[in-house]
Short mmCIF file of C-alpha atoms in Angstrom, two decimals:
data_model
loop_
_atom_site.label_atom_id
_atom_site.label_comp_id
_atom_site.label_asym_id
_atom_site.label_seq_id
_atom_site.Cartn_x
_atom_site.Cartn_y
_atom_site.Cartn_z
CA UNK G 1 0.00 0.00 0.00
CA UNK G 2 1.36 3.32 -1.26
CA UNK G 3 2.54 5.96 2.03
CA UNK G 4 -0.69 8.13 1.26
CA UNK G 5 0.71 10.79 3.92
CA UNK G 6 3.77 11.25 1.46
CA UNK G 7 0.61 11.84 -1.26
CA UNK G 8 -0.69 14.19 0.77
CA UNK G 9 1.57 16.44 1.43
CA UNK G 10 3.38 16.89 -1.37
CA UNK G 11 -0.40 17.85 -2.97
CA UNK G 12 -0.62 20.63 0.12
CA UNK G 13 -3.47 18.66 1.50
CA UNK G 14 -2.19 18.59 5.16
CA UNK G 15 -2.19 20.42 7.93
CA UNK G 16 -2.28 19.43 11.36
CA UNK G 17 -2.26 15.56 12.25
CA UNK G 18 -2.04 13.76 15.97
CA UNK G 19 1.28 11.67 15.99
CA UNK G 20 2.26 11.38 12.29
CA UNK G 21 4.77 8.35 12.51
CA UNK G 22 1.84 6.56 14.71
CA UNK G 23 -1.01 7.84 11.63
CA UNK G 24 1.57 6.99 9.04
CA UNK G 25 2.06 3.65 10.61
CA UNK G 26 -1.69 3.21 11.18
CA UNK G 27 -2.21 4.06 7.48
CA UNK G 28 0.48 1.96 6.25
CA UNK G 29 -0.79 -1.28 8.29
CA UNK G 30 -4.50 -0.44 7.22
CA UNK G 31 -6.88 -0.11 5.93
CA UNK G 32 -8.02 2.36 8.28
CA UNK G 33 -11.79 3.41 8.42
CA UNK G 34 -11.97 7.02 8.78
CA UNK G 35 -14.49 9.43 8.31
CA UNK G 36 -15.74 13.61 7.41
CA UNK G 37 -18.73 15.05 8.79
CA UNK G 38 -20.65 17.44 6.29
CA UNK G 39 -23.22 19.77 7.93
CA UNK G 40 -25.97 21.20 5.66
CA UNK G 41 -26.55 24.84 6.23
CA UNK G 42 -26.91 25.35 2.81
CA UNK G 43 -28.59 23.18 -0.03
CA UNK G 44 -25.28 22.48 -1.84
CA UNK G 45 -21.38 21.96 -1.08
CA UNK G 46 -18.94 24.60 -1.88
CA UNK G 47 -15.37 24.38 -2.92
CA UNK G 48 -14.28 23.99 0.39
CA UNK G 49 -16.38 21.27 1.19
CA UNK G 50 -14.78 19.64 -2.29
CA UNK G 51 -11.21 19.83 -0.70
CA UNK G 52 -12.43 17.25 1.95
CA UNK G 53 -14.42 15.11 -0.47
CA UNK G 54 -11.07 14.93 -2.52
CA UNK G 55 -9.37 14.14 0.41
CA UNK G 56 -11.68 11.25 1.37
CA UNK G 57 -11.21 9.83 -2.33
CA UNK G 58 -7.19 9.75 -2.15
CA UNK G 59 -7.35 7.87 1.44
CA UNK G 60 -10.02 5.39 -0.49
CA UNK G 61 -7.99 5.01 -3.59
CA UNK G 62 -4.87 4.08 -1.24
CA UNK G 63 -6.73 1.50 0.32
CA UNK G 64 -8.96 3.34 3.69
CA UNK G 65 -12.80 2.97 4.23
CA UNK G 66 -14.12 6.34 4.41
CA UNK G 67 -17.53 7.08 5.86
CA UNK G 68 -19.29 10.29 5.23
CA UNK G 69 -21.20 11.74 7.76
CA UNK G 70 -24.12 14.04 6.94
CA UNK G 71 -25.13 15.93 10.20
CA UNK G 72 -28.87 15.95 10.04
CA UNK G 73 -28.60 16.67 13.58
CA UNK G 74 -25.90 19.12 14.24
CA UNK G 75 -26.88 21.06 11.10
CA UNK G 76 -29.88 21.49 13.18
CA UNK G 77 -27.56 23.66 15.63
CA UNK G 78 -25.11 24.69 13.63
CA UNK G 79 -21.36 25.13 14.34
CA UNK G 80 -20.08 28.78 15.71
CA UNK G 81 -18.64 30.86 13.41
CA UNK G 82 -15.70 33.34 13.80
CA UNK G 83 -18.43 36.42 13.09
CA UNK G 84 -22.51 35.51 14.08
CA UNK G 85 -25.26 32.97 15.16
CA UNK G 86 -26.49 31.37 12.20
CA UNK G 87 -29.77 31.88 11.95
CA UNK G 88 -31.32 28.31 12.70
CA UNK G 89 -33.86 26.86 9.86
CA UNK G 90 -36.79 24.57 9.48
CA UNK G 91 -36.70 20.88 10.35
CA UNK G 92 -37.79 20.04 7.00
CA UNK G 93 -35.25 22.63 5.33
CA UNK G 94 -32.36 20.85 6.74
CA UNK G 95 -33.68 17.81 5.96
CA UNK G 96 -33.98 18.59 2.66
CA UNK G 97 -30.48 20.02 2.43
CA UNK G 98 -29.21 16.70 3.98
CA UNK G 99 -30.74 15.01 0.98
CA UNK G 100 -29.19 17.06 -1.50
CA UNK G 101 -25.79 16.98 -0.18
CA UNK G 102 -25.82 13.27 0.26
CA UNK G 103 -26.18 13.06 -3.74
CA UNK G 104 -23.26 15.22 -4.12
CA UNK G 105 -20.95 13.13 -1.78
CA UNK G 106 -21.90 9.93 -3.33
CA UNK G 107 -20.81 10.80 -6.29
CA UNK G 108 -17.13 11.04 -5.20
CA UNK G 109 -16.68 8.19 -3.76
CA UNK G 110 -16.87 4.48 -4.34
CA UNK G 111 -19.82 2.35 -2.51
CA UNK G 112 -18.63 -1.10 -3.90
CA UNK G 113 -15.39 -3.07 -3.72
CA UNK G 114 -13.13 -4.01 -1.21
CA UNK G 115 -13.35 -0.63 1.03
CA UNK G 116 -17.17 0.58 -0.12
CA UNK G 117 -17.86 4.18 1.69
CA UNK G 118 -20.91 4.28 3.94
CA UNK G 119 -23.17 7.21 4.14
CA UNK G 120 -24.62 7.77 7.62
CA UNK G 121 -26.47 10.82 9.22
CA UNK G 122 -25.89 11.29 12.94
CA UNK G 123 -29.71 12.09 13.75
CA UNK G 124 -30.09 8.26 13.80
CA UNK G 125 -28.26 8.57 17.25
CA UNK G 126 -28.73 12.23 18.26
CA UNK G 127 -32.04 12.28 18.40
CA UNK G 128 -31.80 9.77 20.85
CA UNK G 129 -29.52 11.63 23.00
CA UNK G 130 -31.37 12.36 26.08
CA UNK G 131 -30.57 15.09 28.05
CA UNK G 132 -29.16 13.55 31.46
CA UNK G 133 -27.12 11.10 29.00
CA UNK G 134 -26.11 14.49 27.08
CA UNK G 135 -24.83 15.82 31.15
CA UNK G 136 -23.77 13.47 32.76
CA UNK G 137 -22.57 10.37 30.28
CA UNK G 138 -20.83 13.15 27.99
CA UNK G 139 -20.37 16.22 29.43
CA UNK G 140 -18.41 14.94 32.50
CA UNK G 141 -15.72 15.04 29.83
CA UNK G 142 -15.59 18.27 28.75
CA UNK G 143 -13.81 20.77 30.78
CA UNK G 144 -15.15 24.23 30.70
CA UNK G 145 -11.69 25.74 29.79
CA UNK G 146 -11.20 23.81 26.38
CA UNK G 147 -14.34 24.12 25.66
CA UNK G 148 -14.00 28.28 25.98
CA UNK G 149 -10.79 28.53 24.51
CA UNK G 150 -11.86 26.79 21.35
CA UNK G 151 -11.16 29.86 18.31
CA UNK G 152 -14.83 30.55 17.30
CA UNK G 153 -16.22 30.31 20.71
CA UNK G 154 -13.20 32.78 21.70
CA UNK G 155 -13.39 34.93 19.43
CA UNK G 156 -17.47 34.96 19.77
CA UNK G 157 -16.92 35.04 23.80
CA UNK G 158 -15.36 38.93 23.01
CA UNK G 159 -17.67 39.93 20.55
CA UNK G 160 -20.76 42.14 21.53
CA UNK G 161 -23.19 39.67 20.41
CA UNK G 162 -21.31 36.72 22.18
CA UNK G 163 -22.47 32.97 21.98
CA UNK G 164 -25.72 30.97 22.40
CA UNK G 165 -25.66 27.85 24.08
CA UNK G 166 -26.97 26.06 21.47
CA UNK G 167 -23.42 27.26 19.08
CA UNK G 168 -21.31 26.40 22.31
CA UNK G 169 -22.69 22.84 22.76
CA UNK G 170 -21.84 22.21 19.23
CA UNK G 171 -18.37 20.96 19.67
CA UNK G 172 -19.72 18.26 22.66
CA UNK G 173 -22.10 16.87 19.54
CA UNK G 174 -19.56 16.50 16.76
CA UNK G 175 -17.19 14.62 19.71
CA UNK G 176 -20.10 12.39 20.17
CA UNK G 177 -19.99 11.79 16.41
CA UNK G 178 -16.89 10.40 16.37
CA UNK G 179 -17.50 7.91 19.66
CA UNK G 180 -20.78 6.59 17.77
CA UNK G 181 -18.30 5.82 14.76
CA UNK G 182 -15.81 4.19 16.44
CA UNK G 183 -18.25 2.32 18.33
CA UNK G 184 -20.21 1.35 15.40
CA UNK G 185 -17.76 0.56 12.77
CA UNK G 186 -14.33 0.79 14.12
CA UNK G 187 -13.24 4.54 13.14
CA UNK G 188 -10.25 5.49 14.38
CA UNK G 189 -9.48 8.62 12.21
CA UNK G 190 -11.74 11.74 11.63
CA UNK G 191 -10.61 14.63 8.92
CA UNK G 192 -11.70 18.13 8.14
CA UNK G 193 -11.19 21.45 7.62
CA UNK G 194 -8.32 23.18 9.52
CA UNK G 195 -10.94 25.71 11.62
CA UNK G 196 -12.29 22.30 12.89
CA UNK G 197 -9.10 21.37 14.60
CA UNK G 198 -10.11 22.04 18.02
CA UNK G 199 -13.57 20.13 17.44
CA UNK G 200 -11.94 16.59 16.36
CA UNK G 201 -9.53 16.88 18.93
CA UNK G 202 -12.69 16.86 21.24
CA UNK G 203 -13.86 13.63 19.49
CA UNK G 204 -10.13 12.12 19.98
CA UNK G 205 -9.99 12.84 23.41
CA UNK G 206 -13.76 12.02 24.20
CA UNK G 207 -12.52 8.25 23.12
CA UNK G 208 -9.63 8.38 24.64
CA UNK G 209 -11.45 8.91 28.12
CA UNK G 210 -14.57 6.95 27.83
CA UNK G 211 -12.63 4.02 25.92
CA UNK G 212 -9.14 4.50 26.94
CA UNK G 213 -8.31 3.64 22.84
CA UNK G 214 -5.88 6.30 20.82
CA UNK G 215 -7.60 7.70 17.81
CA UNK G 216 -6.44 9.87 14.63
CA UNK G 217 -7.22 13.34 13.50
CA UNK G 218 -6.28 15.21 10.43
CA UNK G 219 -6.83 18.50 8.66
CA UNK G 220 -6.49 20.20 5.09
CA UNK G 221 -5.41 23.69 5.34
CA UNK G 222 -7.34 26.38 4.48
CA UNK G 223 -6.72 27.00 0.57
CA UNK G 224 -5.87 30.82 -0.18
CA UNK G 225 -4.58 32.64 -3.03
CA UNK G 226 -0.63 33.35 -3.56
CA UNK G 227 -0.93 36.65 -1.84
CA UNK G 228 -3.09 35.46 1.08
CA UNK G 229 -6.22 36.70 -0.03
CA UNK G 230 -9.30 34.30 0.12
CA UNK G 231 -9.93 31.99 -2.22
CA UNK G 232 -13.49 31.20 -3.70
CA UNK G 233 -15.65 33.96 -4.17
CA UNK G 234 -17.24 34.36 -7.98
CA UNK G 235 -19.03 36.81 -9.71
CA UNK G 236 -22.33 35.37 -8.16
CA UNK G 237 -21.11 34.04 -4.93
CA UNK G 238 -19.56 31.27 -3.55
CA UNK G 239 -18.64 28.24 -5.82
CA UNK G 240 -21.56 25.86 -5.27
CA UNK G 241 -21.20 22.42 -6.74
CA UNK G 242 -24.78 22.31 -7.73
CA UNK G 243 -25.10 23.23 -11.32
CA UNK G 244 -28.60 25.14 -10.19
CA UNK G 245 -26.92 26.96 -8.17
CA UNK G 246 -23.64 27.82 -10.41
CA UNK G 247 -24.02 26.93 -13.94
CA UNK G 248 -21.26 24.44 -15.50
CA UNK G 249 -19.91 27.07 -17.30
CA UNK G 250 -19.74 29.30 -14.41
CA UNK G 251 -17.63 26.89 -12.93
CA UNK G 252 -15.72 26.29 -15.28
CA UNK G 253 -14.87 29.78 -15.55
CA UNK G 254 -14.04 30.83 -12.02
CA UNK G 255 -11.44 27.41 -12.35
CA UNK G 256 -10.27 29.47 -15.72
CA UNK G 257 -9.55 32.38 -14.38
CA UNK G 258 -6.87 31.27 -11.54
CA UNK G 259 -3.74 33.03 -11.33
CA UNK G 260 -0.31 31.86 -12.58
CA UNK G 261 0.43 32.31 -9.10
CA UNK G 262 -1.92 29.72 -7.72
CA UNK G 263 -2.54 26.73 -10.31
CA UNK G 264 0.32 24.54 -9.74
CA UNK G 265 -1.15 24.37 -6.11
CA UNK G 266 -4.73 23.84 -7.42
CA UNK G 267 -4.09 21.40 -9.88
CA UNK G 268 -2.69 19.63 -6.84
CA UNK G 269 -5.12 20.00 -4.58
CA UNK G 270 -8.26 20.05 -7.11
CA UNK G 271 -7.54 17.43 -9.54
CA UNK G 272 -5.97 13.41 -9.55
CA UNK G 273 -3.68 14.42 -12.19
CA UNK G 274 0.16 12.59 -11.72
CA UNK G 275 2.98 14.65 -10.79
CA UNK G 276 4.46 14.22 -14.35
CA UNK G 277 1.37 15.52 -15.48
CA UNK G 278 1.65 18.33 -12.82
CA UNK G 279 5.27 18.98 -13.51
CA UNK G 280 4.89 19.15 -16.65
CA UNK G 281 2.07 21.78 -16.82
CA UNK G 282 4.16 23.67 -13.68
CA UNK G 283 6.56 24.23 -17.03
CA UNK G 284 4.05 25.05 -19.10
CA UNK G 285 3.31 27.96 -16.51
CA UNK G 286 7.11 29.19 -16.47
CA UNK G 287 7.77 28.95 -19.67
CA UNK G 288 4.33 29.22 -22.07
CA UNK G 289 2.28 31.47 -19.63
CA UNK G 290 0.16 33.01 -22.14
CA UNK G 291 -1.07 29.86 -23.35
CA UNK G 292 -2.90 29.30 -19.61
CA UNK G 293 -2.52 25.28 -20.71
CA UNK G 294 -2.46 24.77 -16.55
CA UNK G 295 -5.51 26.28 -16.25
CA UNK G 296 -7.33 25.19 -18.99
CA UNK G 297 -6.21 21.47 -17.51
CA UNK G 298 -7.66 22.75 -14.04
CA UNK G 299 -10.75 24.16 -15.28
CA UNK G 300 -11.34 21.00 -17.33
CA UNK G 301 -10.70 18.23 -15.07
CA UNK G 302 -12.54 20.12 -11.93
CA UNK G 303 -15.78 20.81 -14.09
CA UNK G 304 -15.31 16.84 -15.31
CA UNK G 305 -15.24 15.49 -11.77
CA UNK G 306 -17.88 17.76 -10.09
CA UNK G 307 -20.20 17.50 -13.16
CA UNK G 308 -19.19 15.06 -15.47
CA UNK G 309 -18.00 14.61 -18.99
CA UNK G 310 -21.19 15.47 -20.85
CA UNK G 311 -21.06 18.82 -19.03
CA UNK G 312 -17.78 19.64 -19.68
CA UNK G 313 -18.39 18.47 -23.29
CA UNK G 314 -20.92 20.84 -23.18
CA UNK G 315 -19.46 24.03 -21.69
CA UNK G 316 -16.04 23.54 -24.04
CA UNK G 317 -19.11 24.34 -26.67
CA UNK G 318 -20.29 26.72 -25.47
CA UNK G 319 -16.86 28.64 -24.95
CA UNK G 320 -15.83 27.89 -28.53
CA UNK G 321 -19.34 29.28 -29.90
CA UNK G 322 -19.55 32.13 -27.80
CA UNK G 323 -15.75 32.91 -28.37
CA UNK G 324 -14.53 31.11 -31.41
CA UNK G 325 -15.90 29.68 -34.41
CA UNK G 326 -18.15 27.21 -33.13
CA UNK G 327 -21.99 26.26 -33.87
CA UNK G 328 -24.39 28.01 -31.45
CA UNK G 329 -27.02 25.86 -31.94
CA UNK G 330 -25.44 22.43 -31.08
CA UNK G 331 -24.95 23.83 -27.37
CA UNK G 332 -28.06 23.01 -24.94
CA UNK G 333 -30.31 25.85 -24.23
CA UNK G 334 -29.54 25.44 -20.17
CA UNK G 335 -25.93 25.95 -20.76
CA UNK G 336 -26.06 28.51 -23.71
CA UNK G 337 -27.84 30.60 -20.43
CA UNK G 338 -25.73 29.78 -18.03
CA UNK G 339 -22.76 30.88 -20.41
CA UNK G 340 -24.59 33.84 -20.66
CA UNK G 341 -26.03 34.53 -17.36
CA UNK G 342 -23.36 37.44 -16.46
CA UNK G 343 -22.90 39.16 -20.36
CA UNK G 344 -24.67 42.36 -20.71
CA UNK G 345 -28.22 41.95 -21.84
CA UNK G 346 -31.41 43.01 -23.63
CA UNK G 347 -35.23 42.19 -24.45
CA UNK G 348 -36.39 41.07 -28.15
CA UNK G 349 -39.51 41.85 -29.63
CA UNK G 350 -39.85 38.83 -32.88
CA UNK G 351 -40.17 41.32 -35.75
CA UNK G 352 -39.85 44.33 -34.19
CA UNK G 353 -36.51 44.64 -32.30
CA UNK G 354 -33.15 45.62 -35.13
CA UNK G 355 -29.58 44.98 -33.98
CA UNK G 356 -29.38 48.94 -33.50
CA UNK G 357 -31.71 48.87 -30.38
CA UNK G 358 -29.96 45.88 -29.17
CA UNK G 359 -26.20 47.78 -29.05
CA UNK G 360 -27.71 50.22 -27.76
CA UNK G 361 -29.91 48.26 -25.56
CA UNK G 362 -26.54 46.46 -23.81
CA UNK G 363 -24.48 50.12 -23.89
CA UNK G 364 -22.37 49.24 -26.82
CA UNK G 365 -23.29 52.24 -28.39
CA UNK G 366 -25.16 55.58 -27.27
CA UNK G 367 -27.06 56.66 -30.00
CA UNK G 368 -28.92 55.18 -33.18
CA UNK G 369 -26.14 56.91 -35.63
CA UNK G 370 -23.32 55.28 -33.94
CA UNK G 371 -25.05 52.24 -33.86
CA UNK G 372 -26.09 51.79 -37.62
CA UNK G 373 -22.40 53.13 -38.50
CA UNK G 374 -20.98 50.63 -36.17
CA UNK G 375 -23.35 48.11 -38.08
CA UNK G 376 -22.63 49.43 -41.90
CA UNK G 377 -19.05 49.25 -41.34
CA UNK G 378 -18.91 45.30 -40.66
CA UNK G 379 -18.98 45.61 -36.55
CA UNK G 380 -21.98 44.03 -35.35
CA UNK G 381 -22.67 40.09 -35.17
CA UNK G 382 -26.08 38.28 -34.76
CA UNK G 383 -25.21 35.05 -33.66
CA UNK G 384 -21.88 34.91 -34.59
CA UNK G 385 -22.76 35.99 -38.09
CA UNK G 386 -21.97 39.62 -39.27
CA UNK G 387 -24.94 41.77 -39.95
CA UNK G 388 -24.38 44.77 -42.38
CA UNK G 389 -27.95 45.89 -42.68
CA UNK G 390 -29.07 48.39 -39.90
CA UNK G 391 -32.76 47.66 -40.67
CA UNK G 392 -32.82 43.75 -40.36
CA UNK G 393 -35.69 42.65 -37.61
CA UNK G 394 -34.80 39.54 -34.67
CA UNK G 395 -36.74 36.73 -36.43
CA UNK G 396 -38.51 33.62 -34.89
CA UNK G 397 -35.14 31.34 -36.69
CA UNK G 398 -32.69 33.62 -35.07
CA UNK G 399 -33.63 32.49 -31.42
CA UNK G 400 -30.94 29.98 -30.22
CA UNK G 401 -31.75 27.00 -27.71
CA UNK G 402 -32.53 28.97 -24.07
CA UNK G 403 -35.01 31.51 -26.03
CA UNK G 404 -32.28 33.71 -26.78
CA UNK G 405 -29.88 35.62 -29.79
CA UNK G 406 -26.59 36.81 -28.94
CA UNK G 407 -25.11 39.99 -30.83
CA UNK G 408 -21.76 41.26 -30.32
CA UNK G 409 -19.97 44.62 -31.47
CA UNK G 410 -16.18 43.84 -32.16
CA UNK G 411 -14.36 40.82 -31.06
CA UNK G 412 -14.70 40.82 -27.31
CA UNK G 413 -18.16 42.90 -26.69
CA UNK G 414 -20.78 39.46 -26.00
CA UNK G 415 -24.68 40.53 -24.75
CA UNK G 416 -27.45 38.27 -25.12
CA UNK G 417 -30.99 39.52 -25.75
CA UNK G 418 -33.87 37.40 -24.64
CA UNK G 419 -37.41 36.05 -25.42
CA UNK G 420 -40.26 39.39 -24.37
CA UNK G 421 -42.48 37.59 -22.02
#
C-alpha cells in the first residue's frame, strides 16, 4: 500500500495531524476506516467542502474505508462561526439540504469493492440523545476551559453579540460523532477542515477517556490565493457544486480564471492528475504562460469530476461558440444561459426589435447613428454571423436553444438579448 501521507503532502493537503509516525504507521498497516462530517446549512457543497471530499477519495484510492457523515442533527444547531449565530432553519429545510448533499458526496466516492464508503447521518443517534445522558454520560468530559478557549467560541466570547448555548454545545455533539463511529464501525481517524481542529480533537480525546483507545485526527489547510487573499468567491457568490446553483460554465470559468500564481497548487489539490502531469504543466506555466494550458487542464478536469463529462463536453461548446468559431445551436439551451447569465443583456420583440436597439440596448453604443455606423461598417454580429444591414428585424429562426440571440460589437463585446415575455 502506497505511504498516502507522502501523497498528501506533497499535494498541500495537510495540515495538522495527531502523531504522524503513529497515523503513518496506522495508514500503512490499514486499511483504516476514517471518516468527514458534512453539515448542511446550505442546499449544496462549496469548494471547500470539495477539498475534503477529494481528500476522502485519495485515502479510499490508497486503500482506507471512508464514511461520510451528513449531520442531520448538528446542522440542526449549527457550528459557531468566527463572526454571528447562524440563523437556525426549518426541520424540513435541513432535511432537505441533507438530501441534496448526500447526492453530491456519493458521487465522489466508491460504494462497492473491497473498502465501499458508507453514508450515515448522525440524527439516527442524536435524536436519541437524552438530556441527562447528554450531562452526565458526555459532558463529564468536557472541561469548561477547552471548551472556551476553542477559536470561534473565543473569538465569539469577546464579541458584543457573544455565543448561544446552542453554538457552544456544538463541539460536545460533533465529539459524540466520532464515539458513535468508532463504536459502530471501528473509526479510528476523523478529517476536516483546519478551523475544525479544536472540534476533532474533542472527538479524539472524548474516546480516549470513555474508551481508553488512541484515535487519529487530520486537517487540510485552508486553501488561499498566492498573496493570502481568500480563495473562492465568484461573480455570483460562492462556488456551489450544484449546477442550479452555479451553472457548469460558471464553474468552469471561475477554475479558468486562476492566477499563474496559484494553479500549480490547485491542480494539486483540485484534480488526480500525476505529478508528471503536474510537472509538466508547472513548465508550461514558467515557460508558455500566455497559453494558460495549466488552467485550462484545471478548469477542465474540476468541471469533469464535479459535473461530469457530458457537461464539460458541453461548456467547451459553449466557450468555442460564444468565443470562437463554433456552432451556437449544437450547445443546450440550459448551458447557452448559463454561459450567458453574467454578459450584458437586452429584451427582443420577434419582428420588431433591429440589432441597433440591441447595441444600444446592452451600452455598446449611445445613439442610433453610432449604432447603424458601427453596423454598416462590418462591426456588429447576430449570432456569430456579421450583420451589415441596420434595418434587419430579430426573427422567430434567429432564437438559439434557451429563447435567446446573442449579438456582439467587435471581437470581445458578448450581450445576449432574450425572449419578451
Amino acid at each position: 500500500m502506497a505511504d498516502i501521507i507522502d501523497e498528501l503532502e506533497w499535494r498541500g493537503l495537510l495540515a495538522q495531524h495527531t502523531d504522524l509516525a503513529k497515523l503513518r504507521e496506522a495508514l500503512a498497516n490499514g486499511p483504516v476506516t476514517f471518516y468527514c462530517g458534512f453539515d448542511p446549512t446550505a442546499a449544496s457543497l462549496h469548494h471547500g467542502h470539495l477539498v475534503q471530499v477529494l481528500m476522502m477519495r485519495h485515502l479510499q484510492k490508497a486503500g482506507h474505508r471512508p464514511i461520510a457523515l451528513v449531520g442531520g442533527a448538528t446542522g440542526l444547531i449549527g457550528d459557531p462561526r468566527m463572526t454571528a449565530e447562524r440563523q437556525l432553519q426549518p426541520k424540513e429545510v435541513v432535511a432537505g439540504w441533507v438530501e441534496r448533499l448526500r447526492g453530491q458526496i456519493s458521487r465522489f466516492l466508491d460504494f462497492e469493492g473491497d473498502n465501499p464508503a458508507i453514508m450515515v447521518n448522525n440524527m439516527d443517534w442524536i435524536q436519541d440523545l437524552g438530556a441527562i445522558e447528554l450531562l452526565r454520560d458526555l459532558g463529564k468530559n468536557f472541561r469548561m476551559g477547552t471548551m472556551l478557549s476553542k477559536d470561534a467560541v473565543a473569538r465569539r466570547l469577546k464579541s458584543e453579540e457573544g455565543i448561544s448555548y446552542t453554538e457552544f454545545s456544538y463541539q460536545i455533539l460533533q465529539a459524540y460523532d466520532f464515539l458513535q463511529l468508532y463504536r459502530r464501525y471501528g473509526c479510528t481517524l476523523e478529517t476536516g477542515g483546519n478551523d475544525q481542529w479544536g472540534n476533532l480533537v474533542g472527538g479524539m480525546d472524548l474516546i480516549h477517556k470513555v474508551e481508553g483507545k488512541d484515535v487519529h485526527v487530520m486537517t487540510t489547510p485552508l486553501i488561499t490565493k498566492a498573496d493570502g487573499s481568500k480563495f473562492g468567491k465568484s461573480e455570483g457568490g460562492a462556488i456551489w457544486l450544484d449546477p442550479e446553483m452555479l451553472s457548469p460554465y460558471e464553474f468552469y470559468q471561475f477554475w479558468l480564471g486562476a492566477e499563474d500564481a496559484d494553479v500549480v497548487r490547485f491542480l494539486k489539490v483540485f484534480t488526480f492528475l500525476s505529478r508528471e502531469e503536474i510537472e509538466a504543466l508547472a513548465v508550461e506555466v514558467a515557460e508558455r504562460p500566455h497559453k494558460r494550458e495549466a488552467q485550462k487542464a484545471l478548469a477542465a478536469e474540476v468541471t469533469r469530476l464535479v459535473h461530469g463529462q457530458e457537461a464539460l463536453d458541453q461548456v467547451l461548446a459553449a466557450t468555442e461558440a460564444l468565443w470562437g468559431s463554433g456552432d451556437l445551436r449544437q450547445v443546450d439551451g440550459k448551458t447557452l444561459k448559463g454561459a450567458t447569465a453574467h454578459l450584458p443583456s437586452a429584451t427582443v420583440e420577434i419582428g420588431k426589435t433591429n440589432l441597433v436597439d440591441l447595441l444600444i440596448a446592452a451600452g455598446f453604443e449611445k445613439g442610433r447613428g453610432a449604432a447603424m455606423r458601427t453596423i454598416k461598417n462590418g462591426g456588429a454580429y447576430l449570432n456569430n454571423q456579421k450583420i451589415t444591414d441596420p434595418d434587419r428585424t430579430i426573427t422567430s429562426e434567429d432564437v438559439l436553444p434557451g429563447s435567446l440571440v446573442l449579438f456582439r460589437k467587435g471581437k470581445r463585446n458578448l450581450a445576449a438579448a432574450y425572449l419578451q415575455k
